Coordinates of C-alpha atoms in Angstrom, one line a residue:
M1157 CA -0.8 -5.8 20.5
K1158 CA 2.6 -7.3 22.4
L1159 CA 5.8 -8.5 20.2
T1160 CA 8.1 -11.0 21.6
L1161 CA 11.4 -12.0 20.7
S1162 CA 10.1 -15.6 20.7
D1163 CA 7.7 -15.0 18.4
D1164 CA 7.6 -17.2 14.8
G1165 CA 9.4 -14.3 12.2
C1166 CA 11.6 -11.8 13.5
A1167 CA 13.1 -12.2 10.4
P1168 CA 11.4 -13.2 6.4
Y1169 CA 11.8 -17.1 5.7
Y1170 CA 11.4 -18.6 2.8
P1171 CA 10.9 -22.2 3.4
C1172 CA 11.0 -23.8 -0.2
Q1173 CA 14.0 -25.9 -1.5
P1174 CA 16.3 -23.0 -3.4
I1175 CA 16.1 -23.1 -6.7
Y1176 CA 19.7 -23.6 -9.4
S1177 CA 19.1 -23.2 -12.7
V1178 CA 17.4 -21.3 -15.0
S1179 CA 15.6 -24.2 -16.4
A1180 CA 14.6 -25.5 -12.9
L1181 CA 12.9 -21.4 -12.2
A1182 CA 11.4 -22.0 -15.6
V1183 CA 9.9 -25.1 -14.0
A1184 CA 8.4 -23.6 -11.1
L1185 CA 7.3 -21.1 -12.9
G1186 CA 5.5 -23.1 -15.1
I1187 CA 6.8 -21.5 -18.2
P1188 CA 9.0 -22.3 -20.8
E1189 CA 12.3 -21.6 -20.6
Q1190 CA 13.1 -20.0 -23.9
L1191 CA 10.0 -17.7 -23.3
L1192 CA 11.3 -17.2 -20.1
L1193 CA 15.2 -16.0 -21.0
R1194 CA 13.3 -13.7 -24.1
V1195 CA 10.9 -12.1 -21.6
S1196 CA 13.7 -11.1 -18.8
A1197 CA 16.2 -9.8 -22.2
A1198 CA 13.4 -7.3 -23.4
A1199 CA 12.3 -6.8 -19.4
N1200 CA 13.3 -3.0 -19.2
N1201 CA 12.1 -1.7 -22.2
S1202 CA 8.2 -4.0 -21.4
Y1203 CA 6.9 -1.0 -18.7
R1204 CA 4.4 1.7 -19.0
L1205 CA 4.2 5.0 -17.1
A1206 CA 0.9 3.8 -15.7
K1207 CA 0.1 7.1 -13.2
E1208 CA 2.7 10.2 -12.5
E1209 CA 1.3 11.8 -9.4
K1210 CA 3.1 15.6 -7.7
K1211 CA 3.5 14.9 -3.9
N1212 CA 3.5 17.3 -1.3
D1213 CA 7.4 18.0 -1.2
G1214 CA 7.2 18.8 -4.9
S1215 CA 8.7 15.5 -6.1
V1216 CA 6.9 13.3 -8.3
R1217 CA 5.9 9.6 -7.7
Q1218 CA 5.9 7.1 -11.2
T1219 CA 4.0 4.3 -10.9
Y1220 CA 4.8 1.6 -13.7
D1221 CA 2.6 -1.3 -15.2
A1222 CA 4.6 -4.0 -16.8
H1223 CA 3.0 -4.9 -20.6
P1224 CA 2.6 -8.4 -21.1
P1225 CA 4.6 -11.2 -21.2
L1226 CA 6.6 -9.8 -18.5
K1227 CA 3.8 -9.0 -16.0
S1228 CA 2.2 -12.7 -16.3
V1229 CA 6.0 -13.9 -15.8
Q1230 CA 6.3 -11.0 -12.6
T1231 CA 2.3 -12.5 -11.9
R1232 CA 4.0 -16.5 -11.7
I1233 CA 7.1 -14.9 -9.5
K1234 CA 4.9 -13.2 -6.8
E1235 CA 2.9 -15.7 -6.9
R1236 CA 4.8 -19.6 -6.6
I1237 CA 8.0 -17.7 -5.0
L1238 CA 7.6 -14.5 -3.1
C1239 CA 3.7 -15.3 -1.4
R1240 CA 5.4 -18.3 0.0
V1241 CA 7.7 -15.6 2.1
R1242 CA 6.8 -16.3 5.7
F1243 CA 6.7 -12.0 7.6
P1244 CA 7.8 -11.4 9.7
Q1245 CA 4.9 -9.2 12.1
Y1246 CA 6.7 -6.0 12.3
L1247 CA 5.9 -5.9 8.2
N1248 CA 2.7 -4.4 7.6
G1249 CA 2.5 -2.8 3.5
S1250 CA 0.9 -4.3 0.6
L1251 CA 0.6 -7.6 2.0
K1252 CA -2.0 -10.3 3.0
G1253 CA -3.8 -9.9 6.3
R1254 CA -1.9 -6.5 6.6
S1255 CA -2.8 -2.4 6.7
T1256 CA -2.0 0.6 8.3
R1257 CA -4.1 -0.2 11.1
K1258 CA -2.0 -3.4 12.4
N1259 CA 0.5 -0.8 11.3
A1260 CA -0.7 1.3 14.4
Q1261 CA -1.5 -1.2 16.4
P1262 CA 0.7 -2.2 18.4
H1263 CA 2.1 1.9 19.3
V1264 CA -1.0 2.2 20.6
G1265 CA -0.3 3.8 24.1
A1266 CA 3.0 4.9 23.6
K1267 CA 4.9 7.5 25.6
I1268 CA 7.1 8.8 22.1
V1269 CA 6.7 7.6 18.4
I1270 CA 9.6 8.2 16.5
S1271 CA 8.8 8.4 12.5
E1272 CA 10.9 7.7 9.7
D1273 CA 10.3 7.5 6.2
I1274 CA 12.7 6.4 2.9
A1275 CA 13.3 9.4 0.2
N1276 CA 12.6 8.4 -2.7
F1277 CA 12.5 4.3 -2.0
F1278 CA 11.8 2.2 -5.1
P1279 CA 13.4 3.7 -7.6
T1280 CA 16.3 3.3 -5.1
I1281 CA 16.3 -0.3 -4.2
S1282 CA 19.4 -1.5 -6.4
P1283 CA 19.7 -4.1 -8.6
T1284 CA 22.5 -5.3 -6.6
L1285 CA 20.6 -4.8 -3.1
V1286 CA 17.5 -7.1 -5.2
K1287 CA 20.4 -9.8 -6.6
G1288 CA 21.6 -10.2 -2.9
M1289 CA 17.9 -10.6 -1.2
W1290 CA 17.7 -13.6 -4.2
R1291 CA 20.8 -15.0 -3.2
G1292 CA 20.8 -14.5 0.2
L1293 CA 17.0 -14.5 2.1
F1294 CA 15.8 -17.4 -1.2
G1295 CA 19.0 -19.3 -1.8
F1296 CA 19.1 -18.7 -5.1
S1297 CA 22.0 -19.8 -7.5
D1298 CA 23.9 -16.6 -8.9
E1299 CA 22.3 -17.4 -12.5
V1300 CA 18.8 -18.0 -11.1
A1301 CA 19.6 -15.0 -9.2
N1302 CA 21.1 -12.9 -12.1
V1303 CA 17.6 -13.2 -14.5
L1304 CA 15.0 -12.5 -11.1
T1305 CA 16.6 -9.9 -10.6
I1306 CA 16.2 -8.9 -14.2
L1307 CA 12.7 -9.7 -14.0
T1308 CA 11.6 -7.5 -11.5
T1309 CA 13.5 -4.3 -11.6
K1310 CA 13.8 -1.5 -14.1
D1311 CA 16.4 1.6 -14.8
D1312 CA 18.6 0.5 -11.6
G1313 CA 15.8 0.6 -9.5
V1314 CA 12.4 -0.9 -8.5
P1315 CA 9.5 0.1 -10.4
Q1316 CA 6.9 1.0 -8.5
G1317 CA 3.4 -0.7 -9.1
A1318 CA 4.6 -3.4 -10.6
V1319 CA 3.4 -6.8 -9.5
T1320 CA 6.3 -8.0 -8.0
S1321 CA 7.7 -4.5 -6.2
S1322 CA 5.3 -4.5 -2.9
Y1323 CA 7.4 -7.7 -2.2
L1324 CA 10.7 -6.1 -3.0
A1325 CA 10.2 -3.7 -0.3
N1326 CA 9.7 -5.9 2.7
L1327 CA 12.0 -8.1 1.7
V1328 CA 15.0 -5.7 0.5
F1329 CA 16.3 -5.3 4.4
W1330 CA 16.2 -8.9 5.3
A1331 CA 19.8 -9.2 6.0
F1332 CA 19.8 -6.3 8.6
E1333 CA 15.9 -5.5 9.9
P1334 CA 15.7 -8.3 12.1
A1335 CA 18.8 -8.0 13.9
L1336 CA 17.4 -4.2 14.0
Y1337 CA 14.4 -5.3 15.3
R1338 CA 15.3 -7.3 17.9
K1339 CA 17.8 -4.9 19.5
F1340 CA 15.0 -2.1 19.9
L1341 CA 12.5 -5.0 21.6
L1342 CA 15.3 -5.9 24.6
R1343 CA 15.6 -2.0 24.5
G1344 CA 11.4 -2.0 24.9
Y1345 CA 11.2 0.1 21.6
L1346 CA 8.9 -1.2 19.4
Y1347 CA 9.3 -1.7 15.8
T1348 CA 7.2 -1.6 12.5
R1349 CA 7.2 -0.5 8.9
Y1350 CA 4.5 -0.7 6.4
V1351 CA 7.0 0.1 2.9
D1352 CA 8.6 3.3 3.4
D1353 CA 7.5 4.1 6.8
I1354 CA 9.3 3.0 9.9
T1355 CA 8.0 3.9 13.5
V1356 CA 9.6 3.2 16.7
S1357 CA 7.9 3.5 20.0
S1358 CA 7.9 3.1 23.4
A1359 CA 5.7 2.5 26.9
R1360 CA 8.3 4.8 28.6
R1361 CA 9.8 8.8 28.1
L1362 CA 13.4 8.6 26.5
N1363 CA 16.2 10.5 26.9
K1364 CA 18.6 12.0 24.1
E1365 CA 20.6 9.6 24.1
E1366 CA 17.8 7.3 23.5
K1367 CA 16.2 8.9 21.0
S1368 CA 20.1 8.7 19.2
E1369 CA 20.5 5.4 19.6
I1370 CA 16.9 5.1 17.6
I1371 CA 17.9 7.0 15.0
S1372 CA 21.4 6.5 14.1
G1373 CA 20.1 2.3 14.5
I1374 CA 17.6 3.5 11.8
N1375 CA 20.2 5.4 9.9
G1376 CA 22.8 2.5 9.8
M1377 CA 20.0 -0.3 8.4
L1378 CA 19.1 2.4 5.8
R1379 CA 23.1 3.2 4.7
A1380 CA 23.8 0.1 4.7
C1381 CA 21.1 -0.9 1.5
G1382 CA 21.9 2.2 0.0
V1383 CA 18.4 4.3 0.5
R1384 CA 18.2 7.1 2.9
P1385 CA 16.1 8.5 5.1
K1386 CA 13.9 11.3 4.0
R1387 CA 14.9 14.5 6.3
K1388 CA 11.6 16.5 5.9
K1389 CA 9.8 12.9 7.5
H1390 CA 11.1 12.9 10.2
D1391 CA 9.0 13.1 13.2
I1392 CA 9.2 12.6 17.1
S1393 CA 5.9 12.6 18.8
T1394 CA 5.0 12.9 22.4
A1395 CA 1.5 11.4 24.4
K1396 CA 1.2 15.4 25.2
K1397 CA 0.2 16.2 21.3
R1398 CA -1.6 13.7 18.3
I1399 CA 0.2 10.5 17.3
T1400 CA 0.2 9.5 14.3
T1401 CA 1.3 6.7 12.1
T1402 CA 0.6 6.3 8.4
K1403 CA -2.2 9.0 9.3
L1404 CA -3.6 6.5 11.8
V1405 CA -3.8 8.7 15.4
H1406 CA -3.1 6.1 17.5
N1407 CA -3.3 7.9 21.6
T1408 CA -5.3 6.1 22.9
R1409 CA -6.3 3.7 20.4
V1410 CA -6.0 3.3 16.5
S1411 CA -8.5 5.7 14.5
L1412 CA -8.6 8.3 11.8
T1413 CA -7.9 11.2 12.3
K1414 CA -10.7 14.8 12.5
E1415 CA -9.5 15.9 9.6
V1416 CA -9.9 13.2 7.2
R1417 CA -13.1 12.4 9.0
R1418 CA -13.7 16.1 8.7
D1419 CA -13.7 16.0 4.6
V1420 CA -15.4 12.9 4.3
R1421 CA -18.4 14.4 6.7
T1422 CA -18.3 17.5 3.9
A1423 CA -18.6 15.0 0.5
V1424 CA -21.8 13.6 1.9
H1425 CA -22.7 17.2 2.8
L1426 CA -22.2 18.7 -0.7
L1427 CA -24.3 15.3 -2.5
E1428 CA -26.4 15.8 -0.5
K1429 CA -27.2 19.6 -2.2
A1430 CA -26.4 18.4 -5.7
A1431 CA -29.2 18.5 -7.6
F1432 CA -30.6 14.6 -9.5
G1433 CA -31.5 14.6 -12.7
D1434 CA -31.7 12.4 -15.7
S1435 CA -27.8 12.8 -16.4
D1436 CA -26.0 12.4 -13.0
T1437 CA -23.0 9.9 -14.0
V1438 CA -20.8 12.0 -12.2
L1439 CA -22.8 12.2 -9.4
Q1440 CA -23.2 8.0 -9.4
I1441 CA -19.1 7.9 -8.9
E1442 CA -19.1 11.1 -6.3
L1443 CA -21.2 8.8 -4.7
A1444 CA -19.6 5.3 -5.1
S1445 CA -16.1 6.7 -4.0
A1446 CA -18.1 8.5 -0.8
S1447 CA -19.8 4.8 0.0
S1448 CA -15.7 3.6 0.0
R1449 CA -14.4 6.5 2.7
V1450 CA -17.3 6.2 4.3
G1451 CA -16.6 2.4 4.5
R1452 CA -12.9 3.3 5.9
I1453 CA -15.0 5.3 8.7
N1454 CA -16.8 2.5 9.8
S1455 CA -14.6 0.4 10.3
F1456 CA -13.2 2.4 12.2
H1457 CA -15.8 5.1 13.8
P1458 CA -19.2 2.9 13.7
T1459 CA -21.8 5.3 15.3
E1460 CA -20.2 7.5 13.0
G1461 CA -20.3 5.4 9.9
I1462 CA -23.9 4.3 10.4
A1463 CA -24.5 7.3 10.2
L1464 CA -22.8 8.2 7.2
K1465 CA -23.5 4.9 5.4
A1466 CA -27.8 5.8 6.3
R1467 CA -27.3 9.1 4.2
L1468 CA -26.0 7.6 1.7
K1469 CA -28.9 5.2 1.2
R1470 CA -31.2 8.1 1.3
L1471 CA -28.8 9.3 -1.9
R1472 CA -28.8 6.4 -3.4
K1473 CA -32.6 6.1 -3.5
K1474 CA -32.7 9.6 -4.9
L1475 CA -30.7 8.7 -7.4
E1476 CA -32.4 6.3 -8.7
D1477 CA -36.2 8.1 -8.5
A1478 CA -34.7 10.7 -10.2
V1479 CA -33.6 8.2 -13.0
Q1480 CA -36.6 6.1 -13.4
S1481 CA -38.6 9.3 -13.5
S1482 CA -36.6 10.6 -16.0
H1483 CA -36.8 7.5 -17.8
G1484 CA -40.6 7.7 -17.6
A1485 CA -41.0 11.3 -18.9
V1486 CA -39.2 9.8 -22.3
E1487 CA -41.2 6.7 -22.1
V1488 CA -44.7 9.3 -22.1
S1489 CA -43.5 11.2 -24.6
V1490 CA -42.4 9.0 -27.1
S1491 CA -46.4 7.1 -26.6
D1492 CA -47.8 10.1 -26.9
T1493 CA -45.7 10.7 -30.7
T1494 CA -47.3 7.3 -31.5
S1495 CA -50.5 8.6 -30.6
A1496 CA -50.6 10.9 -33.0
D1497 CA -49.0 10.2 -35.4
S1498 CA -51.2 7.3 -36.1
T1499 CA -54.5 9.2 -36.6
L1500 CA -53.0 10.0 -39.5
P1501 CA -53.0 9.0 -43.2
P1502 CA -50.0 6.3 -44.2
W1503 CA -49.3 8.7 -47.1
D1504 CA -48.5 11.6 -44.6

């Protein structure tokens, strides 16, 4: 993929008219104004902890889900405002038609790739930053920006998992990212971002000063927005070794890592060795999970994927036969009992 300065969308763009009053916001969202204000007043306490996951670095990722009616209001904000934004092509996280694959594709064949990860991204996106986005990018009034900020933030951050949060994460650098993208492009560097994963690559080798320029440019943008890079995730890769972006290899083409493919083959092999019987709920769940993982392999490696899909098809048939055989045995048992009981006198 070749990115050029002439491409439409170097910056995110909101093509609709700005909203200047809360009453107009209520109309735009299709929600009564008084209800909108009541929901916003209780917004910060209208979440439940959906999932808590320990990350590889030892930190904990907390994912939230909004309670109704806040979730309903956030869905309206997403569908009627955020989804209308025209997102630049270098943003690929949690957007329709974008993916980790599209994020890695521009970097295929690069001589060098610099990767930066943002530390604790969602919780460090401040309400001030979010309000600035509603004011500057969307052009909404201060009053409207205040209400929308309250409705889409929690505890001085953006709640990861809320329906609006991935859009805010994509737009949070709206005032700085386009200029950085253009600057890098003029120097022959390609820039993409997948939520909190930033990747910059070059088709030629870079000297020490050029590498420092890229890293300084990224860190400057992050500092300006009050977030910081995760030092442990900083990485510089060259074509002499395997290059990955968002866990996809892209030295010569975008593909899954050998480790991911091996793990899926192992999962299928273990299912083939499993004993199928009349109570296979766990096996059915594992088979469904394996099918999803094989589907991903098939999208990147069709030859390998087709072979694995054929093995899963045989496994599904084996499971169906085991279940049917079990049911048949139960039916015979019931039938035999009924027949034996029918020979006895009714008073017995």
